[in-house]
Short mmCIF file of C-alpha atoms in Angstrom, two decimals:
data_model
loop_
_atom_site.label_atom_id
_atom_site.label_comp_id
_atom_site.label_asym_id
_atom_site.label_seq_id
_atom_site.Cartn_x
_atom_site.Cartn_y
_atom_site.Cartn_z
CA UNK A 691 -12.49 10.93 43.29
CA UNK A 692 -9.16 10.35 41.38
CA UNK A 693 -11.58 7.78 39.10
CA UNK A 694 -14.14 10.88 38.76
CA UNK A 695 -11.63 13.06 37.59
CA UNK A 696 -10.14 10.29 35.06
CA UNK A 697 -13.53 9.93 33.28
CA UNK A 698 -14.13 13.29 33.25
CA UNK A 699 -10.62 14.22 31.41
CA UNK A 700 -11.00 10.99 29.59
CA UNK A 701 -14.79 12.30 28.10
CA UNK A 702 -13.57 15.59 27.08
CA UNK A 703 -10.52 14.21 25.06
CA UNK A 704 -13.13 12.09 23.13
CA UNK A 705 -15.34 15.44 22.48
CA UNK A 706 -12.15 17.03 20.84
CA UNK A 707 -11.20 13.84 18.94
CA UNK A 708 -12.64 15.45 15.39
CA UNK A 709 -15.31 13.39 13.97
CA UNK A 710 -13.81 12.43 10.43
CA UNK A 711 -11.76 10.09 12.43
CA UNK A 712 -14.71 8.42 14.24
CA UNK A 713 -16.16 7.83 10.45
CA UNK A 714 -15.68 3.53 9.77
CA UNK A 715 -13.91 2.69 6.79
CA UNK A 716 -16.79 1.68 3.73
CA UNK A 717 -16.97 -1.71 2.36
CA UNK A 718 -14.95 -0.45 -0.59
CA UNK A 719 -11.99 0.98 1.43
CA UNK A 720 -11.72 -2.35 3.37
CA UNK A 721 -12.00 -4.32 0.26
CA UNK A 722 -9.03 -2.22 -1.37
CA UNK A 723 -7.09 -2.40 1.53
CA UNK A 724 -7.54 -6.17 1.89
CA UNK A 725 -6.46 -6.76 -1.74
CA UNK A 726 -3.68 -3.99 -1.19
CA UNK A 727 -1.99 -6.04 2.21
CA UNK A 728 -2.64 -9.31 0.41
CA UNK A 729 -0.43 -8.63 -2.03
CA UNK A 730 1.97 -6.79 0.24
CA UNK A 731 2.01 -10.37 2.39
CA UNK A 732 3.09 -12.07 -0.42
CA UNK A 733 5.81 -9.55 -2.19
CA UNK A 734 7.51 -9.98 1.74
CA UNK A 735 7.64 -13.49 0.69
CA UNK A 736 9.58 -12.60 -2.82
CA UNK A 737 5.96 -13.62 -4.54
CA UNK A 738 5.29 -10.60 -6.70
CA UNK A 739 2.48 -12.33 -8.09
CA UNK A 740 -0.12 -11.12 -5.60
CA UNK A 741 0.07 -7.67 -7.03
CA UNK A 742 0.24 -9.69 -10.48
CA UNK A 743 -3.11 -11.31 -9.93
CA UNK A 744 -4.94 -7.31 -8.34
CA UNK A 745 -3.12 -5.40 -11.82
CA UNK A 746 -5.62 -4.64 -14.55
CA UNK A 747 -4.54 -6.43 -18.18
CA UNK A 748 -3.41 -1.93 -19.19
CA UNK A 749 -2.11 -1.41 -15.71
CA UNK A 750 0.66 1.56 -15.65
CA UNK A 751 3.29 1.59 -13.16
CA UNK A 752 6.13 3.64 -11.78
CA UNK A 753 8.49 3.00 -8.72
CA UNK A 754 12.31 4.59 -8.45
CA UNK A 755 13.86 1.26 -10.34
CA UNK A 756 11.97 2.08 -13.71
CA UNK A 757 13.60 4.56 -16.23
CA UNK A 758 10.04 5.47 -17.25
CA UNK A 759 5.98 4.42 -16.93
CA UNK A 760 5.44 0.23 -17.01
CA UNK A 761 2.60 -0.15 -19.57
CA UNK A 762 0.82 -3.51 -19.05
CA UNK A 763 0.37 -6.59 -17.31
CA UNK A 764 2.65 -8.34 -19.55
CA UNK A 765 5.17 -5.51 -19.12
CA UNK A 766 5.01 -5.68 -15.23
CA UNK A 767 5.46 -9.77 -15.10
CA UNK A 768 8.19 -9.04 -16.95
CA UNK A 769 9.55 -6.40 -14.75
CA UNK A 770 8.98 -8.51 -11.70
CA UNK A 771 10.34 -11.29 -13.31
CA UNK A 772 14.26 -10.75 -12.22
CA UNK A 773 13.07 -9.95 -8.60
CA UNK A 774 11.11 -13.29 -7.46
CA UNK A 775 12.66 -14.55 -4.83
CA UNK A 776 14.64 -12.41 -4.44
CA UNK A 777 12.95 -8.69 -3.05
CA UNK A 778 11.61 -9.69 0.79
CA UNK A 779 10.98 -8.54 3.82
CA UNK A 780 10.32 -9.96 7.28
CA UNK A 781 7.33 -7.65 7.76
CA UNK A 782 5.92 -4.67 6.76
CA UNK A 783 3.58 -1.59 8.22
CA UNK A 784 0.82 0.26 6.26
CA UNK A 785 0.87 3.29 7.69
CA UNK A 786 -2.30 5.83 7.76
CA UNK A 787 -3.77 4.14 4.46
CA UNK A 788 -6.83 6.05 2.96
CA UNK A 789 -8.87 4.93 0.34
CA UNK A 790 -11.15 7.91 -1.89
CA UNK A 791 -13.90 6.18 -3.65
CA UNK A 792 -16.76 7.70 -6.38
CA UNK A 793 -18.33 4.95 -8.18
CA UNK A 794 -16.50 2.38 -10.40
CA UNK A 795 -12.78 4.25 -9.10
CA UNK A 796 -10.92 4.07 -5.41
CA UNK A 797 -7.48 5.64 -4.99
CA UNK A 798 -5.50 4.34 -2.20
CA UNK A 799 -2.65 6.07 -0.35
CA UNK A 800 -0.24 4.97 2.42
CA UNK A 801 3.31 5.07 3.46
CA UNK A 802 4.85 1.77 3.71
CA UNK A 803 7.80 0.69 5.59
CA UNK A 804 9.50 -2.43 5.13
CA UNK A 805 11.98 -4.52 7.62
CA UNK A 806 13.65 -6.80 6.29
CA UNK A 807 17.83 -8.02 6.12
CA UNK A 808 20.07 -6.30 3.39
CA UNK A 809 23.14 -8.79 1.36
CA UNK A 810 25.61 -8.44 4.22
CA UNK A 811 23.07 -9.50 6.52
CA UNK A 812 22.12 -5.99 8.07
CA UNK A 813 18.83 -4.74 9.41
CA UNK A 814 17.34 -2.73 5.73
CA UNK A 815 14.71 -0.30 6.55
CA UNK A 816 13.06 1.22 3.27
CA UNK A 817 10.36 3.73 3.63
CA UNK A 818 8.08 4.88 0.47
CA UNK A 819 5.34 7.00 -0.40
CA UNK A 820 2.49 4.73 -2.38
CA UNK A 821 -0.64 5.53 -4.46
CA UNK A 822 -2.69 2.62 -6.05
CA UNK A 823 -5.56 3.52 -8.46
CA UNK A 824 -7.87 0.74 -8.75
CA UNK A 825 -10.83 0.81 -10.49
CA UNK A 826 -13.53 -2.12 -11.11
CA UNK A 827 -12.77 -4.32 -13.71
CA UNK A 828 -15.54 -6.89 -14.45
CA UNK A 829 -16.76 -6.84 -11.52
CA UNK A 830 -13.70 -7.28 -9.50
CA UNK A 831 -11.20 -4.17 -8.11
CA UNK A 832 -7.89 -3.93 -10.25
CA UNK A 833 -5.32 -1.58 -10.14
CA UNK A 834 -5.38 0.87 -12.99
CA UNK A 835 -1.98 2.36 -11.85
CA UNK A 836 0.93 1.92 -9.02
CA UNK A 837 2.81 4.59 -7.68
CA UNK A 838 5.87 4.31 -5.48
CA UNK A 839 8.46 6.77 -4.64
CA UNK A 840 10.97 6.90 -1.85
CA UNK A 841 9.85 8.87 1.41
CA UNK A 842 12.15 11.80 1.36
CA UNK A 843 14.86 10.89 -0.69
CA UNK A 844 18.29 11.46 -0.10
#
């Protein structure tokens, strides 16, 4: 009876589970987020040349270290130049990424949070907001534009 009464309480929570979230992700939203966390894998390891290799050659880019918009890939390997080696993290979640898509243009969102070991050796939790317009480039997905921003910022 108890077993009944499970099944039956487990089926109507599925029923009121709305359907948008039953919906699988589309080739093109895995494909983003595939390039998105392979890039991610590699910044942990102070290798910003994942997201080097998924930019567009007129990528723009912002994140709170820049005074203003990053125009370029030339301007980005630059930027990321100083930092190799250097910015990691021991691991990393993607949290509640979604991906809009029309034609030759996906967007993707997330939050990210990073854990990794600040200077003096303590635990360093950062948490940011991040929006990656990618758009096909020959053939291949490249992001257009970068976006990251602190998640409420003190």
């Amino acid at each position: 009876m108890l077993r009944l009464a499970l099944t039956c309480i487990a089926l109507c929570c599925a029923a009121l589970v709305p359907t948008s979230t039953l919906i699988a992700a589309t080739p093109v939203d895995e494909t983003i987020i595939a390039l998105e966390r392979g890039a991610m894998d590699r910044w942990g390891q102070g290798d910003p040349s994942g997201y080097l290799e998924i930019f567009a050659p007129d990528v723009t880019y912002f994140d709170p270290g820049t005074e203003r918009r990053v125009d370029s890939i030339d301007a980005m390997t630059a930027y990321f130049a100083p930092i190799k080696g250097l910015a990691m993290f021991d691991r990393y979640e993607m949290i509640a990424p979604r991906v809009y898509h029309d034609g030759n243009v996906a967007i993707l969102s997330y939050n990210l949070v990073t854990y990794g070991t600040a200077p003096d050796g303590k635990p360093l939790v950062l948490r940011w907001n991040t929006t990656s317009a990618y758009a096909l480039v020959d053939g291949n997905w490249k992001v257009v534009h970068q976006h990251f921003s602190y998640t409420k910022p003190e």
